[in-house]
Short mmCIF file of C-alpha atoms and ligand atoms in Angstrom, two decimals:
data_model
loop_
_atom_site.label_atom_id
_atom_site.label_comp_id
_atom_site.label_asym_id
_atom_site.label_seq_id
_atom_site.Cartn_x
_atom_site.Cartn_y
_atom_site.Cartn_z
CA MET F 1 -50.57 -6.06 -28.22
CA ALA F 2 -46.99 -5.49 -29.07
CA GLY F 3 -45.10 -8.82 -29.34
CA ALA F 4 -48.22 -10.80 -30.18
CA PRO F 5 -47.77 -11.54 -33.90
CA GLY F 6 -50.07 -14.51 -34.16
CA SER F 7 -52.94 -12.93 -36.06
CA GLN F 8 -50.45 -12.16 -39.06
CA HIS F 9 -50.52 -16.03 -39.71
CA GLY F 10 -54.27 -16.30 -40.10
CA LEU F 11 -54.47 -17.61 -36.53
CA PRO F 12 -57.15 -16.84 -33.97
CA ALA F 13 -56.15 -13.62 -32.13
CA PRO F 14 -54.21 -14.49 -28.99
CA ASN F 15 -56.33 -14.29 -25.68
CA PHE F 16 -55.10 -11.79 -23.07
CA ASP F 17 -58.10 -12.14 -20.93
CA GLU F 18 -58.04 -13.96 -17.79
CA GLY F 19 -61.60 -14.46 -17.82
CA ALA F 20 -61.57 -16.14 -21.13
CA VAL F 21 -59.11 -18.82 -20.20
CA PRO F 22 -60.85 -22.11 -21.00
CA ALA F 23 -61.51 -24.78 -18.40
CA TYR F 24 -58.77 -27.33 -18.67
CA SER F 25 -57.45 -30.45 -16.78
CA LEU F 26 -53.73 -31.02 -16.60
CA PRO F 27 -52.12 -34.42 -16.97
CA ASP F 28 -50.99 -35.69 -13.77
CA PRO F 29 -47.28 -36.25 -13.48
CA LEU F 30 -47.72 -38.85 -10.91
CA ARG F 31 -49.65 -41.17 -13.12
CA PHE F 32 -48.19 -43.59 -15.75
CA GLU F 33 -49.71 -43.72 -19.11
CA ASP F 34 -51.48 -46.81 -18.20
CA GLY F 35 -53.25 -44.88 -15.45
CA SER F 36 -51.55 -46.36 -12.52
CA ALA F 37 -50.15 -44.35 -9.82
CA VAL F 38 -46.43 -43.42 -9.04
CA ALA F 39 -45.71 -44.96 -5.61
CA ASP F 40 -42.39 -43.05 -4.50
CA ALA F 41 -39.50 -41.40 -5.55
CA ARG F 42 -37.83 -44.58 -6.87
CA ASP F 43 -40.83 -45.41 -9.05
CA TRP F 44 -40.65 -41.82 -10.38
CA THR F 45 -36.95 -41.88 -11.25
CA GLU F 46 -36.80 -45.41 -12.52
CA ARG F 47 -40.16 -45.54 -14.39
CA ARG F 48 -42.19 -42.65 -14.70
CA ARG F 49 -39.65 -39.93 -15.31
CA PRO F 50 -38.03 -41.88 -18.30
CA GLU F 51 -41.78 -42.29 -19.71
CA LEU F 52 -42.51 -38.62 -19.40
CA LEU F 53 -39.05 -37.57 -20.93
CA GLU F 54 -39.83 -39.81 -23.85
CA LEU F 55 -43.23 -38.32 -24.33
CA PHE F 56 -41.72 -34.75 -24.30
CA ARG F 57 -39.14 -36.09 -26.97
CA ARG F 58 -41.77 -37.72 -29.08
CA HIS F 59 -44.38 -34.97 -29.16
CA VAL F 60 -42.50 -31.62 -28.35
CA TYR F 61 -38.74 -31.32 -28.57
CA GLY F 62 -37.62 -34.12 -30.52
CA ARG F 63 -34.92 -36.71 -29.83
CA ALA F 64 -31.35 -35.63 -29.72
CA PRO F 65 -28.59 -38.10 -30.58
CA ASP F 66 -26.34 -39.84 -28.14
CA ALA F 67 -23.19 -37.42 -27.90
CA ARG F 68 -21.18 -39.85 -25.78
CA GLY F 69 -17.51 -39.32 -27.02
CA ARG F 70 -18.24 -36.80 -29.37
CA THR F 71 -17.11 -33.74 -27.72
CA GLY F 72 -13.81 -32.02 -27.78
CA TRP F 73 -12.49 -28.61 -26.07
CA ARG F 74 -9.63 -26.39 -26.06
CA THR F 75 -8.83 -23.06 -24.45
CA VAL F 76 -7.93 -20.72 -27.25
CA GLU F 77 -7.56 -17.45 -25.21
CA LEU F 78 -6.60 -17.05 -21.61
CA ASP F 79 -6.29 -13.72 -19.65
CA ARG F 80 -5.64 -14.08 -16.03
CA ARG F 81 -6.19 -10.35 -15.40
CA ALA F 82 -9.63 -9.69 -17.03
CA LEU F 83 -12.29 -7.50 -15.09
CA GLY F 84 -9.49 -5.46 -13.48
CA GLY F 85 -7.95 -8.57 -12.09
CA ALA F 86 -11.02 -9.93 -10.58
CA ALA F 87 -11.25 -12.68 -13.12
CA THR F 88 -9.61 -15.01 -15.46
CA ARG F 89 -11.26 -14.89 -18.82
CA LYS F 90 -11.11 -18.09 -21.07
CA LEU F 91 -12.27 -18.37 -24.39
CA VAL F 92 -13.15 -22.18 -24.86
CA GLU F 93 -13.73 -23.89 -28.22
CA VAL F 94 -16.05 -26.68 -27.87
CA GLU F 95 -16.20 -29.13 -30.76
CA ILE F 96 -18.92 -31.61 -31.57
CA ARG F 97 -17.84 -34.34 -33.85
CA GLY F 98 -20.73 -35.75 -36.05
CA VAL F 99 -21.38 -39.11 -37.68
CA ARG F 100 -22.30 -38.03 -41.23
CA PRO F 101 -19.47 -38.03 -43.88
CA GLY F 102 -18.85 -34.49 -45.18
CA ALA F 103 -20.00 -32.79 -42.06
CA ALA F 104 -17.56 -34.15 -39.49
CA ARG F 105 -17.38 -31.45 -36.90
CA LEU F 106 -18.82 -28.27 -35.59
CA ALA F 107 -16.95 -25.81 -33.22
CA PHE F 108 -18.42 -23.13 -31.23
CA ARG F 109 -17.11 -20.66 -28.54
CA VAL F 110 -17.87 -20.25 -24.93
CA HIS F 111 -16.81 -17.28 -23.06
CA VAL F 112 -15.80 -18.13 -19.33
CA LEU F 113 -15.00 -15.32 -16.61
CA VAL F 114 -13.87 -17.22 -13.49
CA PRO F 115 -13.38 -15.41 -10.20
CA ASN F 116 -9.86 -15.27 -9.31
CA GLU F 117 -10.68 -15.35 -5.64
CA ARG F 118 -12.38 -18.60 -4.76
CA PRO F 119 -12.13 -21.24 -2.21
CA GLY F 120 -11.93 -24.07 -4.72
CA PRO F 121 -13.63 -24.74 -8.18
CA ALA F 122 -16.13 -22.07 -8.93
CA PRO F 123 -19.98 -22.70 -9.17
CA SER F 124 -21.01 -20.91 -12.44
CA PHE F 125 -23.93 -19.59 -14.57
CA LEU F 126 -23.96 -20.66 -18.11
CA LEU F 127 -26.29 -18.26 -20.31
CA LEU F 128 -27.85 -19.67 -23.41
CA ASN F 129 -27.44 -16.58 -25.30
CA ASN F 130 -30.24 -16.06 -27.95
CA ARG F 131 -29.54 -12.60 -28.76
CA GLY F 132 -26.47 -10.85 -30.56
CA PRO F 133 -22.92 -11.78 -29.24
CA GLU F 134 -22.64 -8.14 -27.79
CA ARG F 135 -25.25 -9.10 -25.18
CA ALA F 136 -22.58 -11.29 -23.56
CA ASP F 137 -19.47 -9.28 -24.45
CA PRO F 138 -16.46 -11.06 -22.55
CA THR F 139 -14.28 -7.80 -23.14
CA ARG F 140 -16.94 -5.76 -21.21
CA ASP F 141 -16.74 -2.94 -23.96
CA THR F 142 -20.42 -3.57 -24.13
CA LYS F 143 -22.27 -3.86 -20.66
CA GLY F 144 -25.91 -4.49 -19.97
CA GLY F 145 -28.45 -6.37 -17.74
CA PHE F 146 -28.51 -9.16 -20.10
CA TRP F 147 -25.23 -10.54 -18.85
CA PRO F 148 -23.99 -8.67 -15.74
CA ALA F 149 -20.75 -10.70 -15.64
CA GLU F 150 -19.09 -8.28 -13.02
CA ALA F 151 -21.94 -8.75 -10.78
CA LEU F 152 -21.88 -12.53 -11.00
CA VAL F 153 -18.15 -12.64 -10.45
CA ALA F 154 -18.27 -10.41 -7.39
CA ARG F 155 -20.67 -12.86 -5.76
CA GLY F 156 -18.42 -15.71 -6.48
CA TYR F 157 -19.71 -17.38 -9.65
CA ALA F 158 -17.99 -17.89 -12.98
CA ALA F 159 -20.01 -16.20 -15.75
CA ALA F 160 -20.11 -18.28 -18.91
CA ALA F 161 -22.06 -17.61 -22.14
CA PHE F 162 -22.34 -19.01 -25.73
CA CYS F 163 -24.43 -18.01 -28.68
CA VAL F 164 -27.17 -20.60 -29.43
CA GLY F 165 -27.06 -19.47 -33.12
CA ASP F 166 -23.51 -20.91 -33.30
CA VAL F 167 -24.75 -24.44 -32.50
CA ALA F 168 -27.94 -24.30 -34.69
CA PRO F 169 -28.97 -21.20 -36.62
CA ASP F 170 -32.62 -19.74 -35.59
CA GLU F 171 -34.16 -20.29 -39.04
CA ARG F 172 -37.01 -22.16 -40.37
CA ASP F 173 -35.20 -24.28 -42.90
CA SER F 174 -31.94 -24.76 -41.07
CA PHE F 175 -32.25 -28.51 -40.45
CA GLY F 176 -29.40 -29.27 -42.72
CA SER F 177 -27.15 -26.92 -40.92
CA GLY F 178 -25.48 -26.33 -37.54
CA VAL F 179 -25.28 -29.31 -35.31
CA HIS F 180 -28.19 -31.05 -36.91
CA ALA F 181 -26.11 -31.39 -40.17
CA LEU F 182 -23.58 -33.48 -38.24
CA PHE F 183 -26.10 -36.25 -37.38
CA ASP F 184 -29.22 -36.26 -39.69
CA ASP F 185 -29.65 -36.11 -43.42
CA ARG F 186 -33.57 -35.58 -43.16
CA ARG F 187 -36.09 -34.30 -40.61
CA GLY F 188 -38.51 -36.57 -39.53
CA PRO F 189 -41.68 -36.14 -37.21
CA GLU F 190 -39.51 -36.96 -34.10
CA HIS F 191 -36.20 -35.34 -35.04
CA TRP F 192 -34.87 -32.90 -32.79
CA GLY F 193 -35.80 -29.29 -33.31
CA THR F 194 -33.73 -26.21 -32.87
CA LEU F 195 -34.47 -25.82 -29.04
CA ALA F 196 -33.32 -29.33 -28.53
CA ALA F 197 -30.05 -28.64 -30.68
CA TRP F 198 -29.40 -25.68 -28.31
CA ALA F 199 -30.02 -27.62 -25.30
CA PHE F 200 -27.50 -30.29 -26.75
CA GLY F 201 -25.16 -27.37 -27.15
CA ALA F 202 -25.30 -26.53 -23.34
CA SER F 203 -24.81 -29.93 -22.46
CA ARG F 204 -21.60 -30.17 -24.50
CA VAL F 205 -20.33 -27.06 -22.61
CA LEU F 206 -21.01 -29.13 -19.50
CA ASP F 207 -18.69 -31.67 -20.88
CA ALA F 208 -16.09 -29.19 -21.07
CA PHE F 209 -16.74 -27.74 -17.65
CA GLU F 210 -16.27 -31.45 -16.25
CA ALA F 211 -12.56 -31.31 -17.56
CA ASP F 212 -12.01 -27.62 -16.16
CA ALA F 213 -10.33 -27.67 -12.86
CA ASP F 214 -11.17 -24.06 -12.08
CA LEU F 215 -15.05 -25.06 -12.58
CA ASP F 216 -17.21 -27.24 -10.30
CA ALA F 217 -19.44 -28.92 -13.00
CA ALA F 218 -21.76 -30.12 -10.35
CA ARG F 219 -22.70 -26.50 -9.61
CA VAL F 220 -23.77 -25.22 -12.93
CA ALA F 221 -26.81 -23.03 -13.22
CA LEU F 222 -28.35 -22.71 -16.73
CA VAL F 223 -30.03 -19.33 -17.63
CA GLY F 224 -31.99 -18.61 -20.82
CA HIS F 225 -34.27 -15.88 -21.72
CA SER F 226 -37.45 -16.59 -23.62
CA ARG F 227 -36.52 -18.89 -26.49
CA GLY F 228 -33.22 -19.56 -24.55
CA GLY F 229 -35.35 -20.19 -21.46
CA LYS F 230 -37.36 -22.96 -23.32
CA ALA F 231 -34.11 -24.58 -24.36
CA ALA F 232 -32.57 -24.18 -20.81
CA LEU F 233 -35.51 -26.03 -19.29
CA TRP F 234 -35.23 -28.82 -21.91
CA CYS F 235 -31.59 -29.13 -21.13
CA GLY F 236 -32.07 -29.62 -17.48
CA ALA F 237 -34.82 -32.27 -18.25
CA GLU F 238 -32.48 -34.12 -20.49
CA ASP F 239 -29.17 -33.71 -18.69
CA ASP F 240 -29.11 -34.27 -14.93
CA ARG F 241 -25.81 -32.94 -14.34
CA VAL F 242 -27.53 -29.30 -14.54
CA ALA F 243 -27.87 -28.26 -10.88
CA LEU F 244 -30.27 -25.30 -11.44
CA VAL F 245 -32.35 -23.97 -14.45
CA ALA F 246 -33.40 -20.25 -14.37
CA ALA F 247 -35.89 -19.78 -17.22
CA ASN F 248 -36.73 -16.18 -17.72
CA GLU F 249 -39.99 -15.39 -19.50
CA SER F 250 -39.78 -18.69 -21.29
CA GLY F 251 -43.61 -18.67 -22.03
CA CYS F 252 -45.06 -21.21 -24.72
CA GLY F 253 -42.98 -24.18 -25.07
CA GLY F 254 -41.06 -23.14 -21.82
CA ALA F 255 -42.65 -22.99 -18.50
CA ALA F 256 -46.05 -21.59 -19.36
CA LEU F 257 -49.00 -24.09 -19.21
CA GLY F 258 -50.17 -24.86 -22.80
CA ARG F 259 -53.67 -25.68 -21.73
CA ARG F 260 -54.08 -22.28 -20.51
CA ARG F 261 -54.00 -20.96 -24.10
CA PHE F 262 -53.23 -17.41 -22.77
CA GLY F 263 -51.09 -15.16 -24.91
CA GLU F 264 -48.93 -17.27 -27.39
CA THR F 265 -50.31 -20.74 -27.85
CA VAL F 266 -49.22 -24.03 -29.54
CA ALA F 267 -50.68 -23.01 -32.73
CA HIS F 268 -49.08 -19.61 -32.69
CA VAL F 269 -45.59 -21.00 -31.67
CA ASN F 270 -45.74 -23.56 -34.34
CA ALA F 271 -46.66 -21.06 -37.10
CA LEU F 272 -44.08 -18.49 -36.30
CA PHE F 273 -41.14 -20.97 -35.21
CA PRO F 274 -41.81 -24.50 -36.36
CA HIS F 275 -38.21 -25.40 -36.54
CA TRP F 276 -37.80 -24.98 -32.64
CA PHE F 277 -39.94 -28.34 -32.01
CA CYS F 278 -40.23 -31.70 -33.49
CA GLY F 279 -42.61 -32.05 -36.54
CA ALA F 280 -45.12 -34.05 -34.42
CA PHE F 281 -45.71 -30.82 -32.20
CA ALA F 282 -47.58 -29.04 -34.79
CA ALA F 283 -50.48 -31.30 -34.69
CA PHE F 284 -51.41 -29.85 -31.32
CA GLY F 285 -52.10 -26.36 -32.18
CA GLY F 286 -55.83 -25.96 -30.85
CA ARG F 287 -55.70 -29.40 -29.49
CA GLU F 288 -53.57 -28.85 -26.35
CA ASP F 289 -56.18 -31.08 -24.35
CA VAL F 290 -54.85 -34.26 -26.37
CA LEU F 291 -51.23 -33.45 -26.06
CA PRO F 292 -50.10 -36.17 -23.49
CA VAL F 293 -47.95 -33.74 -21.55
CA ASP F 294 -48.08 -30.11 -20.32
CA GLN F 295 -45.33 -27.89 -19.27
CA HIS F 296 -45.55 -28.32 -15.54
CA GLU F 297 -44.10 -31.76 -16.36
CA LEU F 298 -41.36 -30.41 -18.03
CA VAL F 299 -40.44 -28.51 -14.69
CA ALA F 300 -41.04 -31.83 -12.81
CA LEU F 301 -38.38 -33.51 -14.81
CA LEU F 302 -36.05 -31.18 -13.00
CA ALA F 303 -36.95 -32.62 -9.52
CA PRO F 304 -35.37 -32.67 -7.00
CA ARG F 305 -32.91 -29.95 -8.56
CA ALA F 306 -33.26 -26.32 -7.97
CA VAL F 307 -35.77 -24.46 -10.50
CA TYR F 308 -36.43 -20.70 -10.97
CA VAL F 309 -38.96 -19.27 -13.19
CA ALA F 310 -39.23 -15.57 -13.78
CA SER F 311 -41.88 -13.54 -15.46
CA ALA F 312 -42.66 -9.78 -16.44
CA GLN F 313 -45.76 -8.05 -15.62
CA ASP F 314 -46.37 -6.73 -19.15
CA ASP F 315 -45.07 -9.76 -20.85
CA LEU F 316 -48.47 -11.23 -21.36
CA TRP F 317 -47.37 -13.04 -24.52
CA ALA F 318 -45.44 -15.37 -22.26
CA ASP F 319 -48.33 -15.94 -19.79
CA PRO F 320 -46.81 -14.96 -16.45
CA LYS F 321 -49.67 -16.62 -14.54
CA GLY F 322 -49.20 -19.84 -16.48
CA GLU F 323 -45.45 -19.83 -15.76
CA PHE F 324 -46.20 -19.42 -12.13
CA LEU F 325 -48.64 -22.39 -12.14
CA SER F 326 -46.29 -24.65 -13.93
CA LEU F 327 -44.08 -24.45 -10.77
CA VAL F 328 -47.19 -25.06 -8.43
CA HIS F 329 -48.35 -28.23 -10.52
CA ALA F 330 -44.58 -29.71 -10.42
CA GLU F 331 -44.64 -29.48 -6.64
CA PRO F 332 -46.11 -33.15 -6.08
CA VAL F 333 -43.08 -34.66 -7.76
CA TYR F 334 -40.71 -32.51 -5.70
CA ALA F 335 -42.53 -33.71 -2.69
CA LEU F 336 -41.64 -37.23 -3.51
CA PHE F 337 -38.15 -36.37 -2.60
CA GLY F 338 -39.05 -34.51 0.43
CA ARG F 339 -38.49 -31.25 -1.23
CA GLY F 340 -40.86 -28.22 -0.86
CA GLY F 341 -41.86 -25.89 -3.76
CA LEU F 342 -42.86 -22.26 -3.55
CA GLY F 343 -44.11 -22.54 -0.02
CA SER F 344 -47.23 -20.34 -0.95
CA HIS F 345 -49.57 -20.85 -3.93
CA ALA F 346 -50.97 -17.34 -3.45
CA ALA F 347 -51.00 -15.15 -6.56
CA PRO F 348 -47.55 -13.65 -6.78
CA THR F 349 -47.20 -9.87 -6.34
CA VAL F 350 -45.12 -7.80 -8.74
CA GLY F 351 -41.41 -7.22 -7.41
CA ALA F 352 -41.90 -9.78 -4.41
CA PRO F 353 -39.95 -12.61 -5.23
CA ARG F 354 -41.01 -15.92 -3.96
CA HIS F 355 -38.05 -18.29 -2.99
CA GLY F 356 -39.19 -21.49 -1.41
CA ASP F 357 -37.34 -24.67 -0.99
CA ALA F 358 -36.17 -26.03 -4.36
CA MET F 359 -38.19 -23.42 -6.48
CA GLY F 360 -38.08 -19.70 -7.03
CA TYR F 361 -40.26 -17.37 -8.79
CA HIS F 362 -40.77 -13.64 -9.45
CA VAL F 363 -42.77 -11.52 -11.61
CA ARG F 364 -40.99 -7.94 -11.96
CA ALA F 365 -42.39 -4.88 -13.36
CA GLY F 366 -41.81 -4.01 -17.02
CA GLY F 367 -41.72 -6.11 -20.33
CA HIS F 368 -39.94 -8.94 -22.10
CA ASP F 369 -36.24 -8.68 -21.32
CA LEU F 370 -33.44 -10.27 -19.16
CA THR F 371 -32.41 -7.55 -16.77
CA ARG F 372 -30.16 -7.09 -13.76
CA TYR F 373 -33.02 -7.25 -11.46
CA ASP F 374 -33.75 -11.04 -12.70
CA TRP F 375 -30.17 -11.73 -12.43
CA GLU F 376 -29.88 -10.54 -8.86
CA ARG F 377 -32.92 -12.65 -7.86
CA PHE F 378 -31.39 -15.77 -9.53
CA LEU F 379 -28.16 -14.97 -7.54
CA ASP F 380 -29.93 -14.80 -4.33
CA PHE F 381 -31.67 -18.15 -5.08
CA ALA F 382 -28.20 -19.77 -6.32
CA ASP F 383 -26.55 -18.71 -3.16
CA VAL F 384 -28.99 -21.01 -1.13
CA HIS F 385 -28.61 -23.93 -3.70
CA LEU F 386 -25.05 -23.60 -5.19
CA ARG F 387 -22.95 -21.53 -3.25
CA ALA F 388 -23.27 -23.14 0.14
CA ARG F 389 -22.73 -26.45 -1.08
C1 GCU Y 401 -41.43 -14.54 -29.87
C2 GCU Y 401 -41.77 -15.91 -29.61
C3 GCU Y 401 -41.67 -16.52 -28.18
C4 GCU Y 401 -40.16 -16.34 -27.64
C5 GCU Y 401 -39.91 -14.83 -28.03
C6 GCU Y 401 -38.15 -14.66 -27.73
O1 GCU Y 401 -42.20 -13.51 -29.10
O2 GCU Y 401 -43.25 -16.01 -29.86
O3 GCU Y 401 -42.09 -17.78 -27.98
O4 GCU Y 401 -40.13 -16.66 -26.43
O5 GCU Y 401 -39.84 -14.62 -29.17
O6 GCU Y 401 -37.34 -15.52 -27.85
O7 GCU Y 401 -37.90 -13.39 -27.45
#
């Protein structure tokens, strides 16, 4: 199948047959590692959630450094008449100050289009752009479904985007460069991988948004596609300022359940992109059942905040069913907070979005991409969770 490169690496061919999904049993997010049960929302928040977050740091994404007091920002361009007068365009430079001598700072750019007509500070969508900069072109010379900024602004949201590669390059041997170089001089098994670095970058954008009177930092939705979706979910887990996460076709290491071993598996993703994760994750290729976490627990770490998972029918590499099931199995954690999930567990129908209480899901026709259709659904969902607040 196109987009299924696993076999090139001497790995077992990926499975695309639902009938061949192995029997598996998922770890229970509402049980502590010692086997005792989580009693209530407080128990979850104060004890189980930190335990689970730590398991994901140690085994999957790695541990990011403490960033307190390490972010600076300045607006380097301002155009109050962008999008034909509908928006103010800002180019914000976000600076991260490191701790290592000789690697003192890293600056990256965030583009923001803020609606000029707004009742107060605007809610926003921040895209973790894992494609080329032209996919989120603030001049709008290049327009496309990957970042339909006009549509966001027309519906009252600021449209913001940064290129994840400006924070940490998407390369195997990149640990000594980008934001990693500011903090670490070597890579150990629990060191933060590239996805954690991108998530860290998104959090630093939130630091800047908190200081921007035009934006409401309490109403920020993160959007990421594919590897960007994996990083957006992890950012939402690490940073509870994030109000909503929309993970588009985030697949293995994102919303898809690892234990299903459908499409891309832990072995494939580690062979292809080992730098995305902490070193310890590689040991779980083909051993998903002994990994102390699965991806429904990543979704659960967002509770009770709003979460949206999106799949594409032909994107079997990302396991649409496994992405959907992560939401289903995160629901018990949302229920602790009195929040409903999807509303129904029936198999989703292509082109029929399911927007429940705190969770939204759709599977659209077509293949692997972030499209206008996906954004329109995220906007509908955000209207309930962000706009009306
Ligand atoms: C590859 C990778 C996926 C990833 C995707 C993307 O297909 O195996 O895990 O999500 O690239 O980022 O587009």
